Coordinates of C-alpha atoms and ligand atoms in Angstrom, one line a residue:
Chain A
M1 CA -11.5 15.1 -30.7
D2 CA -14.9 14.7 -29.0
Q3 CA -15.4 11.3 -27.5
S4 CA -18.5 10.6 -29.5
Q5 CA -16.6 11.1 -32.6
I6 CA -14.0 8.6 -31.5
T7 CA -16.8 6.1 -30.9
D8 CA -18.1 6.8 -34.4
R9 CA -14.7 6.3 -35.9
L10 CA -14.3 2.9 -34.1
K11 CA -17.8 1.8 -35.2
A12 CA -17.1 2.8 -38.8
R13 CA -13.7 1.0 -38.7
F14 CA -14.6 -2.2 -36.8
G15 CA -18.3 -2.6 -37.3
E16 CA -19.7 -5.7 -35.7
R17 CA -16.6 -6.3 -33.7
I18 CA -17.7 -3.4 -31.3
L19 CA -19.9 -5.3 -29.0
S20 CA -21.5 -2.3 -27.3
T21 CA -21.0 1.3 -26.7
Y22 CA -21.5 3.4 -23.6
A23 CA -22.0 7.1 -23.1
M24 CA -22.5 9.1 -19.9
C25 CA -21.9 12.8 -19.2
G26 CA -19.6 13.2 -22.2
Q27 CA -17.6 10.1 -21.4
E28 CA -17.8 7.3 -23.9
A29 CA -16.5 3.8 -24.1
V30 CA -16.7 0.7 -26.3
T31 CA -16.7 -3.0 -25.3
I32 CA -14.8 -5.5 -27.5
L33 CA -13.5 -9.0 -27.3
P34 CA -9.9 -10.0 -26.3
A35 CA -9.2 -11.2 -29.8
D36 CA -9.7 -7.7 -31.2
L37 CA -7.9 -5.9 -28.5
V38 CA -4.5 -5.5 -30.0
E39 CA -5.9 -4.4 -33.4
V40 CA -8.3 -1.8 -31.9
L41 CA -5.8 -0.3 -29.5
T42 CA -3.0 -0.2 -32.1
F43 CA -5.5 1.6 -34.4
L44 CA -6.2 4.1 -31.5
R45 CA -2.5 4.7 -31.0
D46 CA -1.4 5.0 -34.6
E47 CA -4.3 6.8 -36.4
P48 CA -3.1 10.3 -37.0
E49 CA -6.3 11.9 -35.8
L50 CA -6.4 9.9 -32.6
R51 CA -2.8 9.4 -31.6
F52 CA -3.4 7.9 -28.1
N53 CA 0.2 7.8 -27.1
M54 CA -0.3 7.1 -23.5
L55 CA -2.0 4.2 -21.7
M56 CA -3.1 5.8 -18.4
D57 CA -4.5 2.9 -16.5
V58 CA -5.6 -0.7 -16.8
G59 CA -8.3 -1.8 -14.4
G60 CA -10.2 -5.0 -13.8
V61 CA -13.8 -5.6 -12.8
D62 CA -15.4 -8.8 -11.5
Y63 CA -19.1 -9.0 -12.4
L64 CA -19.7 -12.2 -10.4
G65 CA -23.4 -12.2 -9.5
F66 CA -24.4 -9.8 -12.3
G67 CA -25.9 -12.7 -14.2
G68 CA -29.4 -11.2 -14.9
D69 CA -31.1 -11.8 -11.6
G70 CA -30.7 -8.2 -10.5
E71 CA -33.4 -5.6 -11.0
D72 CA -31.2 -3.2 -13.0
E73 CA -31.2 -4.0 -16.7
D74 CA -27.9 -2.2 -17.3
E75 CA -26.1 -4.3 -14.8
V76 CA -26.7 -7.7 -16.5
R77 CA -23.5 -9.2 -17.8
S78 CA -23.0 -12.5 -19.5
H79 CA -19.3 -12.5 -18.8
R80 CA -17.6 -12.4 -15.5
F81 CA -14.5 -10.2 -16.0
E82 CA -14.0 -6.9 -17.7
I83 CA -10.8 -5.1 -18.3
A84 CA -10.9 -1.3 -18.8
Y85 CA -8.1 0.6 -20.6
Q86 CA -7.9 4.3 -20.1
M87 CA -6.0 6.2 -22.8
F88 CA -4.8 9.7 -23.2
S89 CA -3.3 11.6 -26.1
Y90 CA -0.6 14.1 -25.2
D91 CA -0.7 15.6 -28.6
L92 CA -4.4 16.0 -29.0
R93 CA -5.4 16.1 -25.3
H94 CA -8.3 13.8 -25.5
R95 CA -9.2 10.7 -23.6
Y96 CA -11.0 7.5 -24.3
R97 CA -11.8 4.1 -22.6
V98 CA -12.0 0.7 -24.1
K99 CA -13.4 -2.3 -22.2
V100 CA -12.7 -5.9 -22.9
A101 CA -15.3 -8.6 -22.0
V102 CA -13.5 -11.7 -20.9
K103 CA -16.0 -14.5 -21.7
D104 CA -14.0 -17.7 -21.5
D105 CA -12.8 -19.4 -18.4
S106 CA -9.2 -19.3 -19.4
V107 CA -9.3 -15.6 -18.5
E108 CA -6.7 -14.8 -21.1
V109 CA -6.2 -11.4 -22.6
P110 CA -3.4 -10.3 -24.9
S111 CA -0.8 -8.1 -23.3
L112 CA -0.4 -4.5 -24.5
W113 CA 3.2 -4.4 -23.6
E114 CA 4.2 -4.3 -27.3
I115 CA 2.0 -1.2 -27.9
W116 CA 2.7 0.8 -24.7
R117 CA 5.6 -0.3 -22.5
G118 CA 3.8 1.2 -19.5
A119 CA 1.3 -1.6 -19.6
N120 CA 3.8 -3.9 -18.0
W121 CA 3.2 -3.0 -14.3
M122 CA -0.5 -2.2 -14.8
E123 CA -1.2 -5.6 -16.2
R124 CA 0.8 -7.2 -13.4
E125 CA -1.5 -5.4 -10.9
V126 CA -4.6 -6.7 -12.7
F127 CA -3.1 -10.2 -12.8
D128 CA -2.3 -10.0 -9.1
M129 CA -5.7 -8.8 -8.0
F130 CA -8.0 -10.6 -10.5
G131 CA -5.9 -13.4 -11.9
I132 CA -6.3 -12.3 -15.5
R133 CA -3.6 -13.9 -17.6
F134 CA -2.0 -11.5 -20.1
T135 CA -0.6 -13.5 -22.9
G136 CA 2.7 -12.3 -24.2
H137 CA 3.5 -10.3 -21.1
P138 CA 7.3 -10.4 -20.4
N139 CA 7.1 -10.7 -16.6
L140 CA 3.7 -11.7 -15.4
R141 CA 4.2 -11.9 -11.7
R142 CA 2.6 -10.5 -8.6
I143 CA 3.4 -6.8 -8.0
L144 CA 1.5 -5.7 -4.9
N145 CA 0.8 -8.8 -2.9
H146 CA 3.6 -10.8 -1.5
D147 CA 5.0 -13.8 -3.3
D148 CA 3.5 -16.4 -1.0
F149 CA 0.0 -15.1 -1.6
V150 CA -2.5 -17.7 -2.9
G151 CA -5.5 -16.5 -4.9
H152 CA -6.6 -13.1 -6.2
P153 CA -8.1 -10.9 -3.5
L154 CA -10.3 -8.5 -5.6
R155 CA -12.3 -11.4 -7.1
K156 CA -15.7 -11.4 -5.6
D157 CA -15.4 -14.9 -4.4
Y158 CA -12.3 -14.3 -2.3
P159 CA -13.3 -14.5 1.3
I160 CA -13.0 -11.1 2.9
T161 CA -11.7 -12.3 6.2
K162 CA -9.1 -14.6 4.8
R163 CA -5.6 -13.7 6.0
Q164 CA -2.3 -14.8 4.4
K165 CA 0.8 -14.2 6.3
L166 CA 4.3 -13.7 4.8
S167 CA 6.7 -15.2 7.2
R168 CA 9.9 -15.0 5.3
P169 CA 11.9 -11.8 4.6
I170 CA 11.5 -10.2 1.2
D171 CA 15.1 -9.2 0.9
H172 CA 15.2 -11.0 -2.5
L173 CA 13.0 -8.3 -4.0
L174 CA 15.8 -5.7 -3.6
T175 CA 18.3 -7.7 -5.6
D176 CA 15.9 -9.4 -8.0
K177 CA 16.7 -7.9 -11.4
Q178 CA 13.6 -9.3 -13.0
E179 CA 11.4 -7.5 -10.5
W180 CA 12.5 -4.2 -12.0
A181 CA 12.1 -5.3 -15.6
Chain B
M1 CA 27.6 24.4 40.3
G2 CA 25.0 21.7 40.2
L3 CA 22.6 20.3 42.8
E4 CA 25.4 18.9 44.9
S5 CA 26.7 22.4 45.7
Q6 CA 23.4 23.0 47.5
L7 CA 23.9 20.0 49.8
D8 CA 26.1 19.9 52.8
N9 CA 27.1 16.3 52.0
P10 CA 27.6 15.7 48.3
F11 CA 26.3 12.1 48.3
L12 CA 22.8 10.8 47.6
T13 CA 21.7 7.3 48.5
T14 CA 19.6 5.6 45.8
T15 CA 19.2 2.3 44.0
I16 CA 20.7 1.3 40.6
D17 CA 17.2 0.8 39.2
T18 CA 16.0 4.3 40.2
V19 CA 19.0 6.1 38.8
V20 CA 19.2 4.1 35.5
N21 CA 15.5 4.2 34.9
W22 CA 15.6 8.0 35.6
G23 CA 18.2 8.3 32.9
R24 CA 16.4 6.0 30.4
K25 CA 13.0 7.5 30.7
Y26 CA 14.2 11.1 29.9
S27 CA 16.4 10.1 27.0
M28 CA 14.4 7.9 24.7
W29 CA 15.5 7.9 21.1
P30 CA 12.5 7.3 18.9
L31 CA 12.7 5.5 15.6
P32 CA 9.7 6.6 13.5
F33 CA 8.3 3.6 11.6
G34 CA 5.8 5.6 9.6
T35 CA 3.8 3.8 7.0
A36 CA 0.7 5.9 6.6
C37 CA -1.2 9.0 7.7
C38 CA -0.4 8.6 11.4
A39 CA 3.2 9.4 10.5
V40 CA 2.1 12.8 9.3
E41 CA 0.5 13.4 12.7
F42 CA 3.8 12.5 14.3
M43 CA 5.4 15.5 12.5
G44 CA 3.1 17.7 14.6
V45 CA 4.3 15.9 17.7
V46 CA 8.0 16.6 17.0
G47 CA 7.2 20.1 15.7
P48 CA 7.6 23.2 17.8
K49 CA 4.0 23.5 18.8
Y50 CA 3.7 20.1 20.7
D51 CA 7.4 19.4 20.9
I52 CA 8.1 15.9 22.2
S53 CA 11.6 17.0 23.2
R54 CA 10.0 18.6 26.3
F55 CA 9.8 14.9 27.4
G56 CA 13.3 14.0 26.4
A57 CA 12.3 12.0 23.3
E58 CA 13.3 14.4 20.6
L59 CA 16.3 12.7 19.1
V60 CA 14.6 11.0 16.2
R61 CA 16.9 8.3 14.8
F62 CA 16.5 6.6 11.4
S63 CA 18.7 3.7 12.2
P64 CA 17.2 1.0 14.5
R65 CA 20.7 0.4 16.0
Q66 CA 20.6 3.9 17.5
A67 CA 17.1 3.9 18.8
D68 CA 15.3 2.5 21.8
L69 CA 11.8 3.6 21.2
L70 CA 10.0 2.1 18.2
L71 CA 7.0 4.2 17.1
V72 CA 4.9 2.3 14.7
M73 CA 2.7 4.8 13.0
G74 CA 0.4 3.6 10.3
T75 CA -1.0 0.6 8.4
V76 CA 1.3 -2.4 8.3
T77 CA 0.7 -4.8 5.5
Q78 CA 1.6 -8.5 5.5
K79 CA 4.3 -7.7 3.0
M80 CA 5.7 -5.1 5.4
A81 CA 5.5 -7.3 8.5
P82 CA 8.8 -9.1 8.1
I83 CA 10.5 -5.7 7.7
L84 CA 9.0 -4.4 10.9
K85 CA 10.1 -7.6 12.7
Q86 CA 13.6 -7.2 11.4
I87 CA 13.8 -3.6 12.5
Y88 CA 12.6 -4.5 15.9
D89 CA 15.2 -7.2 16.1
Q90 CA 17.9 -4.8 15.1
M91 CA 17.3 -2.5 18.0
P92 CA 19.5 -2.9 21.0
Q93 CA 18.0 -3.5 24.4
P94 CA 16.5 -1.9 26.3
K95 CA 13.7 -1.1 23.8
W96 CA 10.1 -0.2 23.9
V97 CA 7.3 -0.1 21.3
V98 CA 4.5 2.4 20.9
S99 CA 1.7 1.4 18.6
M100 CA 0.2 4.7 17.3
G101 CA -3.3 4.7 15.9
A102 CA -6.1 2.3 15.1
C103 CA -4.2 0.7 12.1
A104 CA -1.1 -0.3 14.0
S105 CA -3.0 -1.4 17.0
S106 CA -5.7 -3.4 15.4
G107 CA -5.7 -3.1 11.6
G108 CA -8.2 -0.3 12.0
F109 CA -10.8 -0.2 9.3
Y110 CA -8.6 -2.2 7.0
D111 CA -10.2 -5.5 7.8
N112 CA -9.0 -7.0 4.5
Y113 CA -6.7 -9.4 2.8
S114 CA -3.4 -7.5 3.1
V115 CA -3.3 -5.7 6.4
V116 CA -1.9 -7.1 9.7
Q117 CA -4.6 -7.0 12.3
G118 CA -2.5 -5.3 14.9
I119 CA 1.3 -5.3 15.1
D120 CA 1.2 -7.3 18.3
E121 CA 0.9 -10.3 16.0
I122 CA 4.5 -9.6 15.2
I123 CA 6.3 -7.7 17.9
P124 CA 5.6 -6.9 21.6
V125 CA 3.9 -3.6 22.2
D126 CA 4.2 -1.5 25.4
I127 CA 1.7 1.3 24.8
Y128 CA -1.3 1.5 22.4
V129 CA -2.5 4.9 21.3
A130 CA -6.1 5.1 20.3
G131 CA -7.3 7.4 17.5
C132 CA -7.4 7.8 13.7
P133 CA -5.0 9.6 13.8
P134 CA -4.3 10.1 17.5
T135 CA -3.9 13.8 18.5
P136 CA -0.4 14.9 19.3
E137 CA -1.5 15.2 23.0
N138 CA -2.3 11.5 22.8
V139 CA 1.1 10.6 21.6
I140 CA 2.8 12.7 24.2
G141 CA 0.5 11.0 26.7
A142 CA 1.9 7.7 25.5
V143 CA 5.4 8.8 26.0
Y144 CA 4.4 9.9 29.5
K145 CA 2.8 6.6 30.2
L146 CA 5.9 4.8 28.9
Q147 CA 8.0 6.9 31.3
Q148 CA 5.9 5.7 34.2
K149 CA 6.3 2.2 33.0
I150 CA 10.1 2.5 32.6
S151 CA 10.4 3.8 36.1
Q152 CA 8.9 0.6 37.4
E153 CA 11.3 -1.6 35.5
K154 CA 14.2 -3.8 36.8
V155 CA 17.4 -3.0 35.1
A156 CA 18.6 -6.6 35.4
A157 CA 15.5 -7.8 33.5
W158 CA 17.0 -6.4 30.3
R159 CA 19.8 -8.3 28.7
Ligands
LIG1 S1 -5.1 4.9 12.3 FE1 -6.1 6.3 10.8 S2 -4.6 8.0 10.6 FE2 -3.5 6.3 11.5 S3 -2.6 5.3 9.7 FE3 -4.6 4.3 10.2 S4 -6.0 5.3 8.8 FE4 -4.2 6.6 8.9

């Protein structure tokens, strides 16, 4: 299905709950709130004409400093974090993107682990890098940075020259059953 | 048969240091600690065209206990650092370290939260090789430099 048709389907189904839409070069996306995330993405997965059966990627964006003082109108954001979900349908071979605007300071977003099991490690990565808390995640721990790491390095206010050393062996990772959960 | 058959008197006078260092420098066993693109360049170094075995260092070992030349090739992250330290500690003496490429020597362009800014923060380094990645000639040059260094060493200095 064409991406603009998917946008139309979502707008017809969820109406006001679609905060904004985005279209560029045939790629479309909608922005929603965390409260609607599970419902919208379950719809995308289960609707027979959409059947997005694969979550390809979860990515975070930090819009710190995009508060409206910039010259570019498009870049103004009232929220700091955005999570982008890329989906793909194996059966129908179409793709789509849904963004979530994280407005409150608790930076909580529901986990999609119940919808796509593959969300597990991708959400851990976003947690590690941006500190987004995925509620309902079975094993929300750091995945790339070492265990002694403090802070979230892809946040814009993380000092670029800050170094954090790991001084102990990481042997425990090899035997840690939960790590591979 | 050998050289001694050419000599009237089959004895040579030398020092322990000279003869042991001569043996060591032409029989280095490298352990490739390859973590990034530099390791791909190392394949060219051991391959037939450049062929590091011409300098006696062809017997690549993947166990630190069987190697005496640690070649660190690539970006080393803070998470990887304890592993590199452990591998270095597992190597029996005498042992030498070559830091290949900008990343291993200084962090390279990864001036960021996760990368060790030079492996000499963790382990001693004998030879640094510049380049991103260094050419195979550069790496062979490092082996050659290391051979010169070894020939100056005192055997008793190693435990
Ligand atoms: S020095 Fe350059 S080629 Fe070598 S590992 Fe770093 S980025 Fe790769």
